[in-house]
GROMACS .gro file of C-alpha atoms in nm:
model
  378
    1MET     CA    1  -0.837  -2.418  -6.452
    2THR     CA    2  -0.504  -2.390  -6.353
    3SER     CA    3  -0.193  -2.310  -6.595
    4LYS     CA    4   0.144  -2.557  -6.491
    5TRP     CA    5   0.458  -2.317  -6.438
    6TRP     CA    6   0.751  -2.491  -6.393
    7VAL     CA    7   1.069  -2.477  -6.156
    8VAL     CA    8   1.346  -2.528  -6.261
    9SER     CA    9   1.660  -2.526  -6.085
   10ALA     CA   10   2.018  -2.562  -6.251
   11PRO     CA   11   2.354  -2.492  -6.083
   12ASN     CA   12   2.534  -2.116  -6.208
   13GLU     CA   13   2.852  -2.262  -6.391
   14GLY     CA   14   3.164  -2.097  -6.597
   15GLY     CA   15   3.091  -1.755  -6.419
   16ARG     CA   16   2.716  -1.732  -6.581
   17SER     CA   17   2.415  -1.793  -6.378
   18SER     CA   18   2.187  -2.078  -6.535
   19PHE     CA   19   1.863  -1.827  -6.523
   20ALA     CA   20   2.082  -1.593  -6.734
   21SER     CA   21   2.120  -1.917  -6.989
   22ILE     CA   22   1.738  -2.000  -7.010
   23LYS     CA   23   1.672  -1.673  -6.993
   24ASP     CA   24   1.849  -1.550  -7.327
   25SER     CA   25   1.825  -1.891  -7.517
   26LEU     CA   26   1.484  -2.039  -7.390
   27GLU     CA   27   1.319  -1.697  -7.402
   28ALA     CA   28   1.461  -1.477  -7.608
   29LYS     CA   29   1.610  -1.646  -7.892
   30LEU     CA   30   1.373  -1.926  -7.919
   31GLY     CA   31   1.031  -1.790  -7.782
   32LEU     CA   32   0.997  -2.104  -7.593
   33CYS     CA   33   0.876  -1.931  -7.234
   34ASN     CA   34   0.886  -1.673  -7.021
   35ALA     CA   35   1.110  -1.675  -6.751
   36HIS     CA   36   1.156  -1.524  -6.388
   37LEU     CA   37   1.443  -1.554  -6.128
   38LEU     CA   38   1.278  -1.683  -5.792
   39GLN     CA   39   1.445  -1.503  -5.533
   40LEU     CA   40   1.578  -1.747  -5.247
   41PRO     CA   41   1.723  -1.638  -4.879
   42GLU     CA   42   2.044  -1.781  -4.754
   43PHE     CA   43   1.840  -2.073  -4.534
   44ARG     CA   44   2.019  -2.285  -4.331
   45VAL     CA   45   2.157  -2.540  -4.513
   46GLY     CA   46   2.127  -2.830  -4.171
   47THR     CA   47   2.219  -3.202  -4.215
   48LEU     CA   48   2.207  -3.407  -4.530
   49ASP     CA   49   1.968  -3.631  -4.332
   50SER     CA   50   1.732  -3.329  -4.187
   51LEU     CA   51   1.766  -3.196  -4.586
   52ILE     CA   52   1.685  -3.523  -4.731
   53SER     CA   53   1.412  -3.525  -4.397
   54VAL     CA   54   1.223  -3.171  -4.544
   55ALA     CA   55   1.247  -3.224  -4.871
   56ASP     CA   56   1.030  -3.577  -4.822
   57ALA     CA   57   0.804  -3.427  -4.567
   58ILE     CA   58   0.759  -3.153  -4.879
   59THR     CA   59   0.684  -3.358  -5.130
   60ARG     CA   60   0.391  -3.516  -4.936
   61ASP     CA   61   0.261  -3.156  -4.814
   62GLU     CA   62   0.223  -2.949  -5.126
   63LYS     CA   63  -0.038  -3.192  -5.261
   64ASN     CA   64  -0.248  -3.145  -4.950
   65LEU     CA   65  -0.158  -2.745  -5.041
   66GLU     CA   66  -0.281  -2.725  -5.342
   67SER     CA   67  -0.604  -2.891  -5.262
   68THR     CA   68  -0.633  -2.629  -5.005
   69VAL     CA   69  -0.592  -2.391  -5.246
   70ASP     CA   70  -0.820  -2.528  -5.509
   71ARG     CA   71  -1.101  -2.555  -5.194
   72VAL     CA   72  -1.067  -2.205  -5.064
   73LEU     CA   73  -1.073  -2.059  -5.454
   74ARG     CA   74  -1.369  -2.293  -5.566
   75GLN     CA   75  -1.584  -2.192  -5.233
   76TYR     CA   76  -1.489  -1.838  -5.257
   77ARG     CA   77  -1.625  -1.874  -5.661
   78ASP     CA   78  -1.952  -2.010  -5.508
   79LEU     CA   79  -1.965  -1.725  -5.285
   80THR     CA   80  -1.904  -1.469  -5.551
   81VAL     CA   81  -2.130  -1.689  -5.784
   82SER     CA   82  -1.788  -1.604  -6.026
   83SER     CA   83  -1.636  -1.895  -6.169
   84SER     CA   84  -1.367  -1.713  -6.303
   85ALA     CA   85  -1.286  -1.468  -5.980
   86ILE     CA   86  -0.895  -1.527  -5.863
   87PRO     CA   87  -0.849  -1.298  -5.601
   88THR     CA   88  -0.537  -1.065  -5.551
   89VAL     CA   89  -0.251  -1.207  -5.334
   90ASP     CA   90  -0.078  -0.921  -5.100
   91GLY     CA   91  -0.311  -0.661  -5.297
   92VAL     CA   92  -0.164  -0.761  -5.653
   93ASP     CA   93  -0.231  -1.020  -5.900
   94ILE     CA   94  -0.164  -1.377  -5.909
   95ILE     CA   95   0.062  -1.365  -6.129
   96GLU     CA   96   0.226  -1.082  -6.012
   97TYR     CA   97   0.281  -1.246  -5.702
   98VAL     CA   98   0.427  -1.526  -5.801
   99THR     CA   99   0.700  -1.350  -6.089
  100ASP     CA  100   0.785  -1.040  -5.842
  101PHE     CA  101   0.808  -1.303  -5.561
  102GLU     CA  102   0.998  -1.211  -5.249
  103TRP     CA  103   1.040  -1.445  -4.916
  104ASP     CA  104   0.801  -1.317  -4.609
  105GLU     CA  105   1.039  -1.323  -4.312
  106ALA     CA  106   0.760  -1.150  -4.100
  107LYS     CA  107   0.566  -1.493  -4.155
  108PHE     CA  108   0.824  -1.717  -4.232
  109ALA     CA  109   1.176  -1.672  -4.092
  110SER     CA  110   1.438  -1.767  -4.297
  111SER     CA  111   1.670  -1.771  -4.023
  112ASP     CA  112   1.468  -2.073  -3.889
  113SER     CA  113   1.576  -2.472  -3.959
  114LEU     CA  114   1.437  -2.576  -4.293
  115SER     CA  115   1.201  -2.801  -4.061
  116ASP     CA  116   1.089  -2.542  -3.873
  117ILE     CA  117   0.976  -2.334  -4.153
  118ARG     CA  118   0.784  -2.632  -4.282
  119LYS     CA  119   0.596  -2.720  -4.025
  120THR     CA  120   0.481  -2.327  -3.951
  121ILE     CA  121   0.384  -2.311  -4.312
  122MET     CA  122   0.153  -2.614  -4.291
  123GLU     CA  123   0.059  -2.528  -3.936
  124GLN     CA  124  -0.123  -2.201  -4.085
  125VAL     CA  125  -0.266  -2.376  -4.377
  126PHE     CA  126  -0.392  -2.685  -4.143
  127ARG     CA  127  -0.567  -2.380  -3.934
  128MET     CA  128  -0.715  -2.211  -4.285
  129GLU     CA  129  -0.889  -2.549  -4.308
  130ASP     CA  130  -1.028  -2.602  -4.002
  131ASP     CA  131  -1.150  -2.220  -3.994
  132MET     CA  132  -1.365  -2.327  -4.347
  133LYS     CA  133  -1.503  -2.649  -4.192
  134ILE     CA  134  -1.680  -2.448  -3.915
  135ARG     CA  135  -1.753  -2.162  -4.144
  136LEU     CA  136  -1.886  -2.360  -4.384
  137ASN     CA  137  -2.100  -2.579  -4.152
  138ASP     CA  138  -2.290  -2.260  -4.014
  139PHE     CA  139  -2.323  -2.137  -4.292
  140THR     CA  140  -2.454  -2.405  -4.462
  141SER     CA  141  -2.738  -2.473  -4.131
  142THR     CA  142  -2.803  -2.145  -4.172
  143LYS     CA  143  -2.920  -2.150  -4.559
  144GLN     CA  144  -3.061  -2.517  -4.509
  145ALA     CA  145  -3.272  -2.350  -4.206
  146LEU     CA  146  -3.377  -2.081  -4.452
  147THR     CA  147  -3.424  -2.354  -4.720
  148THR     CA  148  -3.697  -2.566  -4.479
  149ILE     CA  149  -3.884  -2.225  -4.445
  150GLU     CA  150  -3.872  -2.111  -4.754
  151ARG     CA  151  -4.062  -2.431  -4.856
  152ARG     CA  152  -4.341  -2.423  -4.685
  153SER     CA  153  -4.471  -2.161  -4.949
  154GLN     CA  154  -4.321  -2.363  -5.164
  155GLY     CA  155  -4.479  -2.717  -5.359
  156THR     CA  156  -4.807  -2.830  -5.465
  157LEU     CA  157  -5.094  -2.817  -5.208
  158MET     CA  158  -5.011  -3.176  -5.086
  159THR     CA  159  -4.708  -3.078  -4.936
  160ARG     CA  160  -4.715  -2.685  -4.842
  161HIS     CA  161  -4.735  -2.604  -4.546
  162LEU     CA  162  -5.096  -2.514  -4.467
  163SER     CA  163  -4.987  -2.205  -4.233
  164THR     CA  164  -4.900  -2.015  -4.587
  165ILE     CA  165  -5.244  -1.999  -4.664
  166VAL     CA  166  -5.533  -2.090  -4.421
  167GLU     CA  167  -5.644  -1.777  -4.239
  168ALA     CA  168  -5.864  -1.731  -3.945
  169GLU     CA  169  -6.196  -1.669  -4.155
  170HIS     CA  170  -6.146  -2.088  -4.254
  171VAL     CA  171  -6.137  -2.196  -3.982
  172VAL     CA  172  -6.409  -2.287  -3.738
  173GLU     CA  173  -6.332  -2.498  -3.407
  174SER     CA  174  -6.575  -2.530  -3.088
  175GLU     CA  175  -6.665  -2.831  -2.845
  176HIS     CA  176  -6.887  -3.031  -3.076
  177ILE     CA  177  -6.761  -2.869  -3.480
  178THR     CA  178  -6.390  -2.862  -3.655
  179THR     CA  179  -6.250  -2.775  -4.018
  180LEU     CA  180  -6.049  -3.064  -4.184
  181PHE     CA  181  -5.898  -2.972  -4.458
  182VAL     CA  182  -5.894  -3.185  -4.777
  183VAL     CA  183  -5.659  -3.177  -5.115
  184PHE     CA  184  -5.754  -3.377  -5.432
  185ALA     CA  185  -5.676  -3.338  -5.832
  186SER     CA  186  -5.861  -3.007  -5.925
  187TYR     CA  187  -6.080  -3.261  -6.181
  188ASN     CA  188  -6.251  -3.463  -5.901
  189GLU     CA  189  -6.420  -3.093  -5.745
  190PRO     CA  190  -6.711  -3.142  -5.929
  191GLU     CA  191  -6.784  -3.466  -5.761
  192PHE     CA  192  -6.634  -3.405  -5.435
  193LEU     CA  193  -6.884  -3.136  -5.393
  194SER     CA  194  -7.152  -3.362  -5.467
  195THR     CA  195  -7.040  -3.600  -5.284
  196TYR     CA  196  -6.912  -3.484  -4.968
  197GLU     CA  197  -7.166  -3.418  -4.749
  198GLN     CA  198  -7.255  -3.811  -4.756
  199LEU     CA  199  -6.903  -3.941  -4.629
  200ALA     CA  200  -7.002  -3.929  -4.282
  201ASN     CA  201  -7.324  -3.914  -4.104
  202LEU     CA  202  -7.262  -3.522  -3.941
  203VAL     CA  203  -7.100  -3.345  -4.157
  204VAL     CA  204  -7.227  -2.972  -4.167
  205PRO     CA  205  -7.421  -2.951  -4.458
  206ARG     CA  206  -7.274  -2.713  -4.760
  207SER     CA  207  -6.961  -2.593  -4.516
  208ALA     CA  208  -6.739  -2.677  -4.822
  209LYS     CA  209  -6.525  -2.337  -4.906
  210LYS     CA  210  -6.257  -2.359  -5.154
  211ILE     CA  211  -5.939  -2.198  -5.018
  212SER     CA  212  -5.667  -2.275  -5.273
  213THR     CA  213  -5.562  -2.467  -5.612
  214ASP     CA  214  -5.239  -2.465  -5.802
  215ASN     CA  215  -5.143  -2.658  -6.117
  216GLU     CA  216  -5.292  -2.957  -5.999
  217TYR     CA  217  -5.477  -2.970  -5.695
  218SER     CA  218  -5.770  -2.765  -5.503
  219LEU     CA  219  -5.787  -2.740  -5.177
  220PHE     CA  220  -6.080  -2.733  -4.932
  221ALA     CA  221  -6.247  -2.650  -4.605
  222VAL     CA  222  -6.517  -2.869  -4.472
  223ASN     CA  223  -6.713  -2.834  -4.135
  224VAL     CA  224  -6.756  -3.205  -3.950
  225PHE     CA  225  -6.838  -3.301  -3.592
  226LYS     CA  226  -6.604  -3.442  -3.410
  227LYS     CA  227  -6.788  -3.748  -3.396
  228SER     CA  228  -6.767  -3.819  -3.725
  229VAL     CA  229  -6.407  -3.716  -3.808
  230GLU     CA  230  -6.279  -4.063  -3.849
  231ASP     CA  231  -6.517  -4.168  -4.055
  232PHE     CA  232  -6.485  -3.856  -4.267
  233LYS     CA  233  -6.131  -3.930  -4.320
  234THR     CA  234  -6.171  -4.309  -4.378
  235ALA     CA  235  -6.412  -4.257  -4.664
  236CYS     CA  236  -6.196  -3.992  -4.794
  237ARG     CA  237  -5.914  -4.214  -4.818
  238GLU     CA  238  -6.151  -4.499  -5.012
  239LYS     CA  239  -6.192  -4.145  -5.280
  240ARG     CA  240  -5.871  -4.133  -5.252
  241TYR     CA  241  -5.906  -3.739  -5.120
  242THR     CA  242  -5.622  -3.635  -4.855
  243VAL     CA  243  -5.744  -3.468  -4.546
  244ARG     CA  244  -5.397  -3.259  -4.487
  245ASP     CA  245  -5.357  -3.294  -4.066
  246PHE     CA  246  -5.323  -2.950  -3.952
  247VAL     CA  247  -5.410  -2.731  -3.671
  248PHE     CA  248  -5.455  -2.381  -3.681
  249ASP     CA  249  -5.221  -2.141  -3.521
  250PRO     CA  250  -5.313  -1.728  -3.592
  251THR     CA  251  -4.962  -1.639  -3.480
  252ALA     CA  252  -4.792  -1.897  -3.681
  253LYS     CA  253  -4.769  -1.743  -4.019
  254SER     CA  254  -4.659  -1.422  -3.872
  255ARG     CA  255  -4.338  -1.613  -3.688
  256SER     CA  256  -4.258  -1.800  -4.002
  257ALA     CA  257  -4.247  -1.477  -4.183
  258GLU     CA  258  -4.051  -1.344  -3.883
  259GLU     CA  259  -3.796  -1.627  -3.883
  260GLU     CA  260  -3.730  -1.611  -4.262
  261ASP     CA  261  -3.646  -1.223  -4.254
  262ARG     CA  262  -3.413  -1.287  -3.965
  263LEU     CA  263  -3.261  -1.618  -4.124
  264LYS     CA  264  -3.193  -1.388  -4.459
  265ASP     CA  265  -3.049  -1.154  -4.287
  266GLU     CA  266  -2.828  -1.348  -4.089
  267ALA     CA  267  -2.751  -1.599  -4.450
  268GLN     CA  268  -2.650  -1.235  -4.576
  269THR     CA  269  -2.446  -1.094  -4.326
  270GLN     CA  270  -2.273  -1.494  -4.282
  271GLN     CA  271  -2.185  -1.510  -4.667
  272ALA     CA  272  -2.007  -1.141  -4.676
  273THR     CA  273  -1.802  -1.239  -4.414
  274PHE     CA  274  -1.740  -1.583  -4.482
  275THR     CA  275  -1.686  -1.469  -4.934
  276LYS     CA  276  -1.426  -1.201  -4.750
  277TRP     CA  277  -1.236  -1.483  -4.530
  278ALA     CA  278  -1.218  -1.671  -4.826
  279GLU     CA  279  -1.117  -1.393  -5.020
  280THR     CA  280  -0.810  -1.366  -4.738
  281ALA     CA  281  -0.797  -1.730  -4.696
  282PHE     CA  282  -0.688  -1.807  -5.050
  283ALA     CA  283  -0.417  -1.542  -5.068
  284GLU     CA  284  -0.264  -1.662  -4.771
  285THR     CA  285  -0.268  -2.037  -4.838
  286PHE     CA  286  -0.195  -1.911  -5.263
  287ILE     CA  287   0.136  -1.706  -5.003
  288ALA     CA  288   0.202  -2.054  -4.800
  289MET     CA  289   0.237  -2.290  -5.175
  290VAL     CA  290   0.464  -2.052  -5.328
  291HIS     CA  291   0.688  -2.041  -4.996
  292LEU     CA  292   0.710  -2.425  -4.980
  293LYS     CA  293   0.775  -2.485  -5.329
  294ALA     CA  294   1.084  -2.218  -5.279
  295LEU     CA  295   1.140  -2.419  -4.975
  296ARG     CA  296   1.123  -2.740  -5.171
  297ALA     CA  297   1.369  -2.628  -5.485
  298PHE     CA  298   1.590  -2.537  -5.202
  299ALA     CA  299   1.621  -2.814  -5.026
  300GLU     CA  300   1.625  -3.052  -5.348
  301SER     CA  301   1.885  -2.800  -5.491
  302VAL     CA  302   2.145  -2.833  -5.289
  303LEU     CA  303   2.128  -3.226  -5.230
  304ARG     CA  304   2.161  -3.262  -5.635
  305TYR     CA  305   2.399  -2.973  -5.654
  306GLY     CA  306   2.569  -2.988  -5.291
  307LEU     CA  307   2.730  -2.705  -5.120
  308PRO     CA  308   2.818  -2.412  -5.119
  309VAL     CA  309   2.538  -2.303  -5.229
  310ASN     CA  310   2.577  -2.161  -5.602
  311PHE     CA  311   2.180  -2.199  -5.802
  312ASP     CA  312   1.953  -2.031  -5.969
  313VAL     CA  313   1.536  -2.127  -5.961
  314SER     CA  314   1.366  -2.004  -6.235
  315LEU     CA  315   0.982  -2.008  -6.280
  316ILE     CA  316   0.916  -2.116  -6.635
  317LEU     CA  317   0.587  -2.052  -6.862
  318PRO     CA  318   0.565  -2.254  -7.136
  319LYS     CA  319   0.470  -2.062  -7.418
  320GLY     CA  320   0.149  -2.203  -7.633
  321LYS     CA  321   0.250  -2.601  -7.718
  322ALA     CA  322   0.602  -2.591  -7.722
  323ASP     CA  323   0.633  -2.828  -7.407
  324SER     CA  324   0.851  -3.083  -7.525
  325ARG     CA  325   1.037  -2.767  -7.773
  326LEU     CA  326   1.133  -2.616  -7.389
  327ARG     CA  327   1.168  -3.008  -7.186
  328SER     CA  328   1.441  -3.129  -7.517
  329SER     CA  329   1.608  -2.764  -7.486
  330LEU     CA  330   1.627  -2.792  -7.132
  331ASN     CA  331   1.771  -3.142  -7.120
  332GLU     CA  332   2.045  -3.023  -7.416
  333MET     CA  333   2.114  -2.714  -7.205
  334PHE     CA  334   2.146  -2.927  -6.875
  335GLY     CA  335   2.217  -3.273  -6.981
  336HIS     CA  336   2.543  -3.271  -6.831
  337LEU     CA  337   2.436  -3.255  -6.476
  338GLY     CA  338   2.250  -3.593  -6.476
  339GLY     CA  339   2.572  -3.824  -6.422
  340SER     CA  340   2.493  -4.192  -6.317
  341TRP     CA  341   2.163  -4.177  -6.245
  342ALA     CA  342   2.054  -4.042  -6.586
  343ALA     CA  343   2.256  -4.330  -6.694
  344ALA     CA  344   2.098  -4.589  -6.513
  345GLY     CA  345   1.831  -4.812  -6.695
  346ASP     CA  346   1.498  -4.903  -6.547
  347SER     CA  347   1.636  -5.227  -6.470
  348GLU     CA  348   1.919  -5.065  -6.215
  349GLU     CA  349   1.823  -5.009  -5.857
  350VAL     CA  350   1.919  -4.627  -5.757
  351THR     CA  351   1.861  -4.456  -5.406
  352ASN     CA  352   1.555  -4.294  -5.426
  353ILE     CA  353   1.625  -3.911  -5.280
  354PRO     CA  354   1.366  -3.683  -5.317
  355GLY     CA  355   1.524  -3.379  -5.579
  356ILE     CA  356   1.731  -3.661  -5.739
  357THR     CA  357   1.535  -3.982  -5.822
  358GLY     CA  358   1.197  -3.928  -5.627
  359ASP     CA  359   1.001  -3.825  -5.922
  360LYS     CA  360   0.899  -4.075  -6.167
  361ASP     CA  361   1.090  -3.915  -6.492
  362PHE     CA  362   1.398  -3.794  -6.391
  363TYR     CA  363   1.550  -3.489  -6.541
  364PRO     CA  364   1.915  -3.386  -6.509
  365TYR     CA  365   1.802  -3.037  -6.337
  366VAL     CA  366   1.581  -3.027  -6.019
  367TYR     CA  367   1.259  -2.990  -6.174
  368PHE     CA  368   0.867  -2.966  -6.064
  369GLU     CA  369   0.545  -2.798  -6.107
  370LEU     CA  370   0.339  -2.480  -5.949
  371PRO     CA  371  -0.050  -2.485  -6.053
  372ILE     CA  372  -0.143  -2.120  -6.060
  373PRO     CA  373  -0.506  -2.067  -6.085
  374GLN     CA  374  -0.677  -1.906  -6.388
  375SER     CA  375  -0.976  -1.768  -6.505
  376SER     CA  376  -1.197  -2.053  -6.644
  377ARG     CA  377  -1.191  -1.770  -6.949
  378SER     CA  378  -0.829  -1.763  -7.009
   0.00000   0.00000   0.00000
């Protein structure tokens, strides 16, 4: 689950900041939202072409980045077996990080060009994605190997690995005699015991020994002269008894147990490491997303309102079901900013400029959304 925070940028007019207007009117007086100021550093503006280019690139990047944040969070929740877990970001609650946002100069120097900042942000995200693929593949491979071993001791006698059942005392192996292992429906046991000696010419009399039973099947060991093995198997198929192909190895059971213990330890270690990584990766990708949104707000605001830079970017969380009233109030407050674009009809052609006419729905102020993950109990 996510909550959609509104990112709204509007110019400061008449000596009053647009954020103050939103805070006083829409939050304090009308109670439609909670509003917080998104602090931006003094970016290098660059040329008009570079602004348009970076704004257009950001609108493409942010969907991928939002998906990455979502995937990392889902991975973290899978590892912690908690559908409501949300890691902290920079040591604080995710909401606190957003509402008290400060540009991280150590990660993304604001003195760089907007294009270089965007590339740095996305390169970090791509590294996270590649790292997660590798870690997930390793963890999945270990779990699959463990599952394969665990299945040897599970299932019915028709599919269960016999090394987990058969002991040395059940097996006779000599120059002329071998032991075969027969599985059949348990209700056929009386018939099997009365007929198995006649299934081939050289079956050792009274050699049948019950080894195991489950809810459906019984497993018997029968000693047969090697000359009659194929005849015995053929006769069993006709009776719908199954002769399991199995060669007893006295070390197989212990080796399997050792391998299972090793894989369990490896899976536990990988899970702990992967969980810690996912916790950190979520924080890093979320930080990258908020910085990219801040960069978008700046680029689109300059495109919309021009220079010198004189606008506020507000983070707005609508209260309850106040979305439509909040939208109407914002449109009324900033409607005068729409100009010719706001007046253009659906049939009129308008130049597609990110932050101005690039969105499906036009607003007289810069507007887009910032998705904030929520607990499933929220």
